[in-house]
Short mmCIF file of C-alpha atoms and ligand atoms in Angstrom, two decimals:
data_model
loop_
_atom_site.label_atom_id
_atom_site.label_comp_id
_atom_site.label_asym_id
_atom_site.label_seq_id
_atom_site.Cartn_x
_atom_site.Cartn_y
_atom_site.Cartn_z
CA UNK A 1155 -0.09 -0.13 -0.04
CA UNK A 1156 1.50 3.28 -1.04
CA UNK A 1157 1.89 6.42 1.05
CA UNK A 1158 0.98 10.07 0.26
CA UNK A 1159 1.23 13.05 1.57
CA UNK A 1160 -1.97 14.10 -0.31
CA UNK A 1161 -4.01 12.45 -2.27
CA UNK A 1162 -6.56 13.91 -4.85
CA UNK A 1163 -9.36 12.40 -6.48
CA UNK A 1164 -10.72 13.51 -9.66
CA UNK A 1165 -8.75 15.35 -12.38
CA UNK A 1166 -10.38 18.26 -13.30
CA UNK A 1167 -9.14 22.06 -13.43
CA UNK A 1168 -9.79 21.82 -9.60
CA UNK A 1169 -8.08 18.52 -9.10
CA UNK A 1170 -5.03 19.45 -11.45
CA UNK A 1171 -4.43 22.83 -10.06
CA UNK A 1172 -4.53 21.44 -6.34
CA UNK A 1173 -1.99 18.57 -7.53
CA UNK A 1174 0.40 21.57 -8.75
CA UNK A 1175 0.24 23.61 -5.50
CA UNK A 1176 0.38 20.64 -3.02
CA UNK A 1177 3.47 19.27 -4.94
CA UNK A 1178 4.89 22.90 -5.08
CA UNK A 1179 4.47 22.74 -1.21
CA UNK A 1180 6.98 19.91 -1.42
CA UNK A 1181 3.87 17.34 -0.54
CA UNK A 1182 4.40 13.89 -1.86
CA UNK A 1183 0.85 14.16 -4.09
CA UNK A 1184 -0.72 11.57 -6.25
CA UNK A 1185 -3.64 12.63 -8.36
CA UNK A 1186 -6.34 9.90 -9.40
CA UNK A 1187 -8.77 10.54 -12.11
CA UNK A 1188 -11.19 7.86 -13.25
CA UNK A 1189 -11.06 9.11 -17.15
CA UNK A 1190 -8.44 7.95 -19.67
CA UNK A 1191 -7.17 11.61 -19.88
CA UNK A 1192 -7.43 14.70 -17.49
CA UNK A 1193 -9.66 17.68 -17.76
CA UNK A 1194 -12.79 16.32 -19.69
CA UNK A 1195 -14.81 18.51 -19.14
CA UNK A 1196 -12.56 21.26 -18.78
CA UNK A 1197 -11.62 20.66 -22.64
CA UNK A 1198 -15.54 20.89 -23.77
CA UNK A 1199 -15.70 24.53 -22.28
CA UNK A 1200 -15.85 27.59 -24.61
CA UNK A 1201 -16.79 25.21 -27.59
CA UNK A 1202 -13.50 23.46 -27.19
CA UNK A 1203 -11.20 25.90 -26.84
CA UNK A 1204 -11.02 26.16 -23.06
CA UNK A 1205 -12.38 29.27 -21.63
CA UNK A 1206 -9.69 28.89 -18.80
CA UNK A 1207 -10.31 32.08 -16.77
CA UNK A 1208 -12.21 35.43 -16.96
CA UNK A 1209 -9.97 38.40 -16.43
CA UNK A 1210 -12.29 40.92 -14.53
CA UNK A 1211 -11.74 42.46 -11.30
CA UNK A 1212 -12.98 41.15 -8.26
CA UNK A 1213 -16.32 42.76 -8.15
CA UNK A 1214 -16.80 41.10 -11.76
CA UNK A 1215 -15.82 37.70 -10.65
CA UNK A 1216 -18.04 38.11 -7.49
CA UNK A 1217 -21.11 39.24 -9.90
CA UNK A 1218 -20.00 35.79 -12.18
CA UNK A 1219 -20.43 33.62 -8.98
CA UNK A 1220 -24.27 34.25 -8.08
CA UNK A 1221 -23.67 30.88 -5.75
CA UNK A 1222 -21.86 31.62 -3.00
CA UNK A 1223 -19.30 33.92 -4.64
CA UNK A 1224 -18.86 35.87 -1.26
CA UNK A 1225 -17.68 32.64 0.33
CA UNK A 1226 -14.44 32.93 -2.08
CA UNK A 1227 -13.16 36.08 -0.45
CA UNK A 1228 -10.27 34.23 1.41
CA UNK A 1229 -9.57 32.01 -1.26
CA UNK A 1230 -9.40 34.86 -4.11
CA UNK A 1231 -7.22 36.67 -1.68
CA UNK A 1232 -4.58 33.75 -2.05
CA UNK A 1233 -4.81 32.76 -5.66
CA UNK A 1234 -7.42 34.71 -7.94
CA UNK A 1235 -8.34 35.09 -11.60
CA UNK A 1236 -4.82 37.35 -12.45
CA UNK A 1237 -2.89 34.75 -10.64
CA UNK A 1238 -4.40 31.97 -13.05
CA UNK A 1239 -3.53 34.44 -15.88
CA UNK A 1240 0.34 34.75 -14.46
CA UNK A 1241 0.66 31.02 -13.94
CA UNK A 1242 -0.78 30.28 -17.92
CA UNK A 1243 1.68 32.68 -19.23
CA UNK A 1244 4.74 32.00 -16.68
CA UNK A 1245 4.07 28.29 -17.76
CA UNK A 1246 4.45 29.24 -21.74
CA UNK A 1247 0.81 29.25 -22.58
CA UNK A 1248 0.14 32.32 -24.34
CA UNK A 1249 -3.38 33.48 -23.58
CA UNK A 1250 -6.05 36.07 -25.27
CA UNK A 1251 -9.32 38.15 -23.75
CA UNK A 1252 -12.10 38.00 -25.80
CA UNK A 1253 -15.88 39.58 -25.13
CA UNK A 1254 -16.98 39.90 -21.88
CA UNK A 1255 -13.64 39.50 -20.52
CA UNK A 1256 -13.42 35.53 -21.47
CA UNK A 1257 -9.57 34.31 -21.29
CA UNK A 1258 -8.52 31.34 -23.91
CA UNK A 1259 -5.50 29.92 -25.36
CA UNK A 1260 -4.12 31.64 -27.95
CA UNK A 1261 -4.10 28.48 -29.73
CA UNK A 1262 -7.63 27.95 -29.36
CA UNK A 1263 -7.13 24.69 -28.59
CA UNK A 1264 -8.29 22.82 -24.68
CA UNK A 1265 -5.35 20.54 -24.86
CA UNK A 1266 -2.77 23.76 -24.60
CA UNK A 1267 -4.29 24.13 -21.61
CA UNK A 1268 -4.75 20.54 -19.86
CA UNK A 1269 -0.92 19.72 -21.39
CA UNK A 1270 0.43 22.80 -19.46
CA UNK A 1271 -1.29 21.86 -16.10
CA UNK A 1272 -0.42 18.58 -16.43
CA UNK A 1273 3.05 19.02 -17.43
CA UNK A 1274 3.51 21.14 -14.17
CA UNK A 1275 2.47 18.47 -11.97
CA UNK A 1276 4.96 16.26 -13.51
CA UNK A 1277 7.32 19.41 -13.20
CA UNK A 1278 6.81 19.60 -9.26
CA UNK A 1279 7.46 15.99 -8.92
CA UNK A 1280 3.55 14.99 -8.60
CA UNK A 1281 2.12 11.92 -9.70
CA UNK A 1282 -0.86 11.15 -11.92
CA UNK A 1283 -3.18 7.84 -12.18
CA UNK A 1284 -5.79 8.13 -14.67
CA UNK A 1285 -8.06 4.95 -15.72
CA UNK A 1286 -8.44 4.79 -12.02
CA UNK A 1287 -11.89 5.28 -10.41
CA UNK A 1288 -12.03 5.42 -6.43
CA UNK A 1289 -14.55 3.52 -5.21
CA UNK A 1290 -14.27 3.97 -1.34
CA UNK A 1291 -12.77 6.34 1.09
CA UNK A 1292 -12.16 5.72 4.93
CA UNK A 1293 -10.25 7.31 7.44
CA UNK A 1294 -8.50 4.90 10.07
CA UNK A 1295 -6.73 6.91 12.81
CA UNK A 1296 -5.22 9.78 11.20
CA UNK A 1297 -5.03 8.04 7.94
CA UNK A 1298 -6.96 8.15 5.18
CA UNK A 1299 -7.82 4.86 2.78
CA UNK A 1300 -8.38 5.20 -0.60
CA UNK A 1301 -9.55 2.57 -2.55
CA UNK A 1302 -9.74 1.47 -6.36
CA UNK A 1303 -10.89 -1.75 -7.77
CA UNK A 1304 -7.25 -2.65 -8.14
CA UNK A 1305 -5.29 -0.66 -5.52
CA UNK A 1306 -5.41 1.01 -2.09
CA UNK A 1307 -3.37 4.10 -0.90
CA UNK A 1308 -3.29 6.09 2.11
CA UNK A 1309 -2.71 9.65 2.72
CA UNK A 1310 -2.29 12.07 5.53
CA UNK A 1311 -4.61 14.82 3.44
CA UNK A 1312 -7.01 14.11 0.90
CA UNK A 1313 -8.78 16.79 -1.30
CA UNK A 1314 -11.96 15.99 -3.34
CA UNK A 1315 -12.40 17.34 -6.55
CA UNK A 1316 -15.02 15.25 -8.26
CA UNK A 1317 -17.02 17.91 -9.60
CA UNK A 1318 -20.76 18.20 -9.61
CA UNK A 1319 -23.36 16.36 -10.85
CA UNK A 1320 -24.00 17.97 -14.55
CA UNK A 1321 -22.61 15.99 -17.95
CA UNK A 1322 -22.36 12.76 -15.83
CA UNK A 1323 -20.64 11.50 -19.17
CA UNK A 1324 -17.35 13.85 -18.40
CA UNK A 1325 -16.95 11.58 -15.26
CA UNK A 1326 -18.85 14.36 -12.94
CA UNK A 1327 -21.41 11.73 -11.26
CA UNK A 1328 -21.49 13.13 -7.73
CA UNK A 1329 -19.22 10.63 -5.92
CA UNK A 1330 -17.48 13.59 -3.97
CA UNK A 1331 -20.96 14.24 -2.09
CA UNK A 1332 -21.19 10.43 -1.14
CA UNK A 1333 -17.49 11.20 0.38
CA UNK A 1334 -18.78 14.16 2.22
CA UNK A 1335 -21.90 11.92 3.04
CA UNK A 1336 -19.96 8.92 4.40
CA UNK A 1337 -18.19 11.64 6.54
CA UNK A 1338 -21.52 13.09 8.12
CA UNK A 1339 -21.03 16.50 6.16
CA UNK A 1340 -23.86 18.23 5.03
CA UNK A 1341 -24.72 18.33 1.44
CA UNK A 1342 -27.22 20.65 -0.01
CA UNK A 1343 -29.86 19.99 -2.58
CA UNK A 1344 -28.48 19.71 -5.94
CA UNK A 1345 -29.96 21.36 -8.81
CA UNK A 1346 -29.47 22.22 -12.12
CA UNK A 1347 -27.79 25.78 -12.94
CA UNK A 1348 -26.71 27.30 -16.30
CA UNK A 1349 -29.35 25.03 -18.24
CA UNK A 1350 -30.35 25.41 -21.45
CA UNK A 1351 -34.04 26.70 -22.39
CA UNK A 1352 -36.72 24.71 -24.29
CA UNK A 1353 -39.10 27.05 -26.29
CA UNK A 1354 -41.75 26.54 -28.76
CA UNK A 1355 -40.03 29.35 -30.84
CA UNK A 1356 -39.83 28.08 -34.32
CA UNK A 1357 -36.21 26.10 -33.93
CA UNK A 1358 -36.24 24.54 -37.54
CA UNK A 1359 -35.73 27.93 -39.45
CA UNK A 1360 -33.03 29.56 -36.80
CA UNK A 1361 -31.41 26.50 -35.63
CA UNK A 1362 -27.58 27.08 -35.28
CA UNK A 1363 -27.62 30.48 -35.42
CA UNK A 1364 -25.87 32.59 -32.89
CA UNK A 1365 -26.34 35.86 -32.04
CA UNK A 1366 -23.60 38.38 -29.94
CA UNK A 1367 -24.85 40.38 -27.53
CA UNK A 1368 -28.81 40.41 -27.64
CA UNK A 1369 -31.00 41.46 -24.76
CA UNK A 1370 -33.16 38.31 -23.49
CA UNK A 1371 -35.30 39.57 -20.56
CA UNK A 1372 -38.16 38.12 -18.68
CA UNK A 1373 -39.78 40.89 -16.16
CA UNK A 1374 -36.91 42.79 -14.23
CA UNK A 1375 -34.34 40.24 -15.41
CA UNK A 1376 -32.90 41.80 -18.19
CA UNK A 1377 -29.53 40.10 -19.74
CA UNK A 1378 -27.60 41.27 -23.03
CA UNK A 1379 -25.33 38.60 -23.90
CA UNK A 1380 -24.74 36.49 -26.89
CA UNK A 1381 -27.66 33.92 -27.56
CA UNK A 1382 -27.65 30.49 -29.82
CA UNK A 1383 -30.73 29.48 -31.49
CA UNK A 1384 -30.78 25.37 -31.04
CA UNK A 1385 -32.97 22.21 -32.39
CA UNK A 1386 -34.84 22.56 -28.59
CA UNK A 1387 -34.75 26.06 -27.86
CA UNK A 1388 -32.15 28.69 -26.87
CA UNK A 1389 -28.71 27.90 -25.26
CA UNK A 1390 -25.41 30.48 -24.93
CA UNK A 1391 -24.88 32.41 -22.04
CA UNK A 1392 -27.83 35.09 -21.97
CA UNK A 1393 -29.98 31.92 -21.93
CA UNK A 1394 -28.06 29.96 -19.33
CA UNK A 1395 -28.10 33.16 -17.15
CA UNK A 1396 -31.75 33.62 -17.79
CA UNK A 1397 -32.38 30.06 -16.40
CA UNK A 1398 -32.17 31.15 -13.01
CA UNK A 1399 -35.19 32.84 -12.87
CA UNK A 1400 -37.79 31.08 -15.22
CA UNK A 1401 -38.92 27.36 -14.91
CA UNK A 1402 -41.25 26.96 -17.70
CA UNK A 1403 -44.56 28.65 -18.84
CA UNK A 1404 -43.21 32.32 -18.70
CA UNK A 1405 -42.92 34.31 -22.08
CA UNK A 1406 -39.76 35.92 -22.40
CA UNK A 1407 -38.85 38.69 -24.67
CA UNK A 1408 -35.57 39.05 -27.22
CA UNK A 1409 -34.23 41.93 -28.43
CA UNK A 1410 -32.19 41.35 -31.47
CA UNK A 1411 -31.17 45.03 -31.44
CA UNK A 1412 -30.26 46.23 -28.09
CA UNK A 1413 -28.50 49.32 -29.14
CA UNK A 1414 -30.92 50.27 -31.81
CA UNK A 1415 -34.16 52.53 -30.87
CA UNK A 1416 -37.13 51.52 -32.25
CA UNK A 1417 -37.26 55.12 -33.27
CA UNK A 1418 -33.95 54.65 -35.19
CA UNK A 1419 -35.36 51.37 -36.73
CA UNK A 1420 -38.43 53.24 -38.37
CA UNK A 1421 -35.61 56.08 -39.83
CA UNK A 1422 -33.78 53.09 -41.20
CA UNK A 1423 -36.64 51.61 -42.92
CA UNK A 1424 -37.66 54.89 -44.45
CA UNK A 1425 -33.96 55.29 -45.22
CA UNK A 1426 -33.99 52.05 -47.19
CA UNK A 1427 -37.69 52.07 -48.66
CA UNK A 1428 -36.73 51.02 -51.86
CA UNK A 1429 -34.96 47.85 -50.50
CA UNK A 1430 -36.37 44.17 -50.41
CA UNK A 1431 -37.60 43.69 -47.05
CA UNK A 1432 -34.93 40.79 -46.92
CA UNK A 1433 -32.24 43.07 -47.96
CA UNK A 1434 -33.19 45.66 -45.62
CA UNK A 1435 -33.16 43.37 -42.61
CA UNK A 1436 -29.95 41.78 -43.84
CA UNK A 1437 -28.17 44.86 -42.74
CA UNK A 1438 -29.13 44.37 -39.52
CA UNK A 1439 -29.72 40.70 -38.33
CA UNK A 1440 -28.07 37.48 -39.73
CA UNK A 1441 -28.67 36.61 -43.04
CA UNK A 1442 -30.95 33.57 -41.91
CA UNK A 1443 -33.04 35.73 -39.38
CA UNK A 1444 -33.41 38.30 -42.18
CA UNK A 1445 -35.10 35.61 -44.44
CA UNK A 1446 -37.38 34.04 -41.71
CA UNK A 1447 -38.68 37.40 -40.80
CA UNK A 1448 -39.15 38.74 -44.34
CA UNK A 1449 -41.26 35.48 -45.14
CA UNK A 1450 -44.20 37.33 -43.39
CA UNK A 1451 -44.42 40.71 -45.55
CA UNK A 1452 -44.69 42.41 -48.74
CA UNK A 1453 -41.06 41.94 -51.00
CA UNK A 1454 -40.23 45.66 -50.71
CA UNK A 1455 -40.43 48.04 -47.59
CA UNK A 1456 -42.18 50.61 -49.29
CA UNK A 1457 -45.06 48.11 -49.80
CA UNK A 1458 -45.27 47.83 -45.98
CA UNK A 1459 -48.39 49.58 -44.29
CA UNK A 1460 -47.17 51.61 -41.34
CA UNK A 1461 -48.69 48.97 -39.06
CA UNK A 1462 -46.71 46.34 -40.55
CA UNK A 1463 -43.19 48.59 -40.30
CA UNK A 1464 -44.38 48.42 -36.49
CA UNK A 1465 -44.95 45.17 -36.08
CA UNK A 1466 -41.22 44.00 -37.56
CA UNK A 1467 -40.04 47.15 -35.39
CA UNK A 1468 -41.63 44.97 -32.53
CA UNK A 1469 -40.58 41.63 -33.76
CA UNK A 1470 -36.79 42.72 -33.67
CA UNK A 1471 -37.30 44.52 -30.72
CA UNK A 1472 -39.44 42.64 -28.30
CA UNK A 1473 -39.91 39.12 -30.06
CA UNK A 1474 -42.01 37.27 -27.50
CA UNK A 1475 -40.84 33.66 -26.93
CA UNK A 1476 -42.76 31.22 -24.56
CA UNK A 1477 -40.28 29.13 -22.56
CA UNK A 1478 -42.00 25.70 -22.01
CA UNK A 1479 -39.19 24.42 -20.11
CA UNK A 1480 -35.41 23.82 -18.94
CA UNK A 1481 -32.55 21.11 -19.59
CA UNK A 1482 -32.34 18.59 -16.86
CA UNK A 1483 -29.36 18.46 -14.22
CA UNK A 1484 -27.53 15.91 -16.25
CA UNK A 1485 -27.73 18.18 -19.18
CA UNK A 1486 -27.04 21.67 -17.52
CA UNK A 1487 -23.54 23.26 -17.26
CA UNK A 1488 -23.40 23.56 -13.74
CA UNK A 1489 -24.71 21.98 -10.90
CA UNK A 1490 -25.99 24.02 -8.02
CA UNK A 1491 -25.53 22.63 -4.35
CA UNK A 1492 -22.68 20.32 -3.09
CA UNK A 1493 -20.73 20.43 0.11
CA UNK A 1494 -22.44 22.74 2.42
CA UNK A 1495 -20.10 25.68 3.32
CA UNK A 1496 -20.76 25.76 6.70
CA UNK A 1497 -19.02 22.32 6.91
CA UNK A 1498 -15.69 24.10 5.08
CA UNK A 1499 -13.08 26.68 6.39
CA UNK A 1500 -13.12 29.18 3.95
CA UNK A 1501 -9.20 29.90 4.32
CA UNK A 1502 -7.87 26.22 3.97
CA UNK A 1503 -10.99 24.32 2.23
CA UNK A 1504 -10.46 22.08 5.11
CA UNK A 1505 -13.80 20.15 6.86
CA UNK A 1506 -14.27 21.53 10.23
CA UNK A 1507 -15.21 18.25 11.32
CA UNK A 1508 -12.73 15.94 9.62
CA UNK A 1509 -9.19 17.19 9.99
CA UNK A 1510 -7.14 16.58 6.49
CA UNK A 1511 -10.22 16.27 4.32
CA UNK A 1512 -10.32 19.03 1.88
CA UNK A 1513 -13.05 19.79 -0.75
CA UNK A 1514 -12.28 22.28 -3.95
CA UNK A 1515 -14.23 22.95 -7.50
CA UNK A 1516 -17.77 22.41 -8.39
CA UNK A 1517 -18.47 19.66 -5.56
CA UNK A 1518 -18.68 22.57 -2.90
CA UNK A 1519 -22.04 24.56 -3.11
CA UNK A 1520 -20.52 27.10 -5.16
CA UNK A 1521 -22.04 27.82 -8.50
CA UNK A 1522 -21.39 30.48 -11.68
CA UNK A 1523 -22.07 31.78 -14.84
CA UNK A 1524 -20.16 30.43 -17.77
CA UNK A 1525 -17.50 32.75 -19.10
CA UNK A 1526 -14.57 31.35 -16.90
CA UNK A 1527 -16.09 31.93 -13.14
CA UNK A 1528 -16.80 28.34 -12.49
CA UNK A 1529 -13.21 27.35 -14.02
CA UNK A 1530 -11.96 30.35 -11.98
CA UNK A 1531 -13.75 29.10 -8.88
CA UNK A 1532 -12.30 25.36 -9.87
CA UNK A 1533 -8.69 26.68 -10.17
CA UNK A 1534 -8.26 29.00 -7.38
CA UNK A 1535 -9.99 26.45 -4.94
CA UNK A 1536 -8.19 23.80 -6.14
CA UNK A 1537 -4.75 25.90 -5.32
CA UNK A 1538 -5.87 26.77 -2.34
CA UNK A 1539 -6.79 23.40 -1.18
CA UNK A 1540 -3.27 21.60 -2.35
CA UNK A 1541 -1.70 24.87 -0.23
CA UNK A 1542 0.00 24.31 3.04
CA UNK A 1543 -1.22 27.01 5.37
CA UNK A 1544 1.02 27.49 8.01
C1 FAD B 1495 -20.39 21.63 -21.71
C2 FAD B 1495 -20.19 22.66 -20.44
C3 FAD B 1495 -19.60 24.21 -20.95
C4 FAD B 1495 -18.83 24.53 -19.84
N1 FAD B 1495 -18.47 26.17 -19.98
C5 FAD B 1495 -17.82 26.48 -18.95
C6 FAD B 1495 -17.51 28.22 -19.49
O1 FAD B 1495 -17.15 28.16 -20.38
N2 FAD B 1495 -17.35 28.80 -18.40
C7 FAD B 1495 -17.05 27.90 -17.28
O2 FAD B 1495 -16.21 28.88 -16.24
N3 FAD B 1495 -17.48 26.93 -16.76
C8 FAD B 1495 -18.12 26.33 -17.99
N4 FAD B 1495 -18.32 24.69 -17.34
C9 FAD B 1495 -18.34 24.32 -16.46
C10 FAD B 1495 -17.20 23.83 -16.09
O3 FAD B 1495 -16.67 23.23 -17.24
C11 FAD B 1495 -17.13 22.99 -14.71
O4 FAD B 1495 -17.44 23.94 -13.92
C12 FAD B 1495 -15.56 22.94 -14.17
O5 FAD B 1495 -15.12 22.08 -14.92
C13 FAD B 1495 -15.57 22.23 -12.55
O6 FAD B 1495 -14.07 22.03 -12.40
P1 FAD B 1495 -14.19 20.60 -11.15
O7 FAD B 1495 -12.39 20.57 -11.10
O8 FAD B 1495 -14.37 21.06 -10.12
O9 FAD B 1495 -14.93 19.14 -11.83
P2 FAD B 1495 -14.75 18.51 -12.96
O10 FAD B 1495 -14.33 19.38 -14.18
O11 FAD B 1495 -16.18 18.00 -13.36
O12 FAD B 1495 -13.84 17.31 -12.70
C14 FAD B 1495 -14.17 16.05 -12.06
C15 FAD B 1495 -13.28 15.16 -12.35
O13 FAD B 1495 -13.15 14.14 -11.11
C16 FAD B 1495 -13.27 13.12 -11.57
N5 FAD B 1495 -13.85 12.01 -11.04
C17 FAD B 1495 -14.96 11.99 -10.36
N6 FAD B 1495 -15.61 10.63 -9.38
C18 FAD B 1495 -14.33 10.11 -9.19
C19 FAD B 1495 -13.91 9.04 -8.90
N7 FAD B 1495 -14.71 8.41 -8.22
N8 FAD B 1495 -12.62 8.21 -8.99
C20 FAD B 1495 -11.67 9.34 -9.48
N9 FAD B 1495 -12.18 10.41 -10.73
C21 FAD B 1495 -13.44 10.75 -10.38
C22 FAD B 1495 -14.22 13.10 -13.23
O14 FAD B 1495 -13.81 11.75 -13.93
C23 FAD B 1495 -13.85 14.52 -13.76
O15 FAD B 1495 -12.60 14.18 -14.12
C24 FAD B 1495 -18.84 24.04 -18.57
C25 FAD B 1495 -19.55 22.80 -18.20
C26 FAD B 1495 -19.91 22.07 -19.24
C27 FAD B 1495 -20.38 20.92 -19.24
#
């Protein structure tokens, strides 16, 4: 039975960063991952390009982490998004910032990020065991006993970074919550967050179109961000963010042109009255959206009655979309709920009840918006959980 100072279960961003800091602090460290490769979920973020962090201010970070972000004050005072950026740049990964502060590797490839994290673990002397599923964890006297089907390890410190319960095909099946319960720690209710929306909007015509910085609103909840039409409804950051405020049955409104007033649109139609409706709309919205709207009207702008012009403006500025439901937890991007933060010391991420037991990443009751905020939370909590606190 091999003994380690620190064992980490789960090789997502939280676990990889925990392995780096633990090794950096001179701990004999083992990271165990059940998939063949590290970072399967991370690899799929940002459309496969890896949205590694967000370069906003501390206030931006807290706004981007609506699920208990304030618990992370102490974590961010030790390691924050700017430390993530420095970390990658110091380790040979060039980064770039895109809209809404989203940070990506310049290569646009997730493997650049995952490769850099893995290389750093090895450079610092940490060990990684993939293809190994942990099936049980026990604490006997002061030692954790960690068992897979084929092996058993012991450690003084255990860091659980097994993720939430969303997208279980990436490996996050909730095992960490079972470990918490085994040690009699509270786990809050698990719910879907950042869920794609099911709608009755005519999907087929618009499926696959993505819109930059449109406004999707429901009542007082007004979100301006990118939006994606899918075969079932709406996805993309605007829809995912609205999902916390709707459950199904609501009528949301979509403003395709939040920067343009209704009056400006009516003037635009007057200026372009000789054009076909389709061509005039092409100057405002993507081609397929223009075609979709134009089918309901006479050919030329000048043939539109005042009522039809106003109707077209209304469709562009406040298109009603009935929300019929949301995707389930398994098909949502993030899990709300997790190990109850009351159980956890915010400076060290150690369990208050079980010395040596630490949690980091989405297994905790912390949830954030996509756009790099969950990954920031995972990498920063991972660093802190792996650190030694003197
Ligand atoms: C499609 C998609 C897109 C996303 N886009 C973004 C985005 O743009 N920005 C953002 O901030 N967030 C995004 N997220 C969320 C983000 O990816 C997660 O919050 C983040 O990966 C959580 O990191 P983690 O290390 O806590 O857990 P995970 O990345 O889930 O890693 C947990 C690991 O633990 C392993 N594991 C579990 N049980 C065991 C066991 N018993 N033994 C061994 N290993 C085990 C799993 O195999 C897994 O590899 C997205 C999520 C999805 C699904």
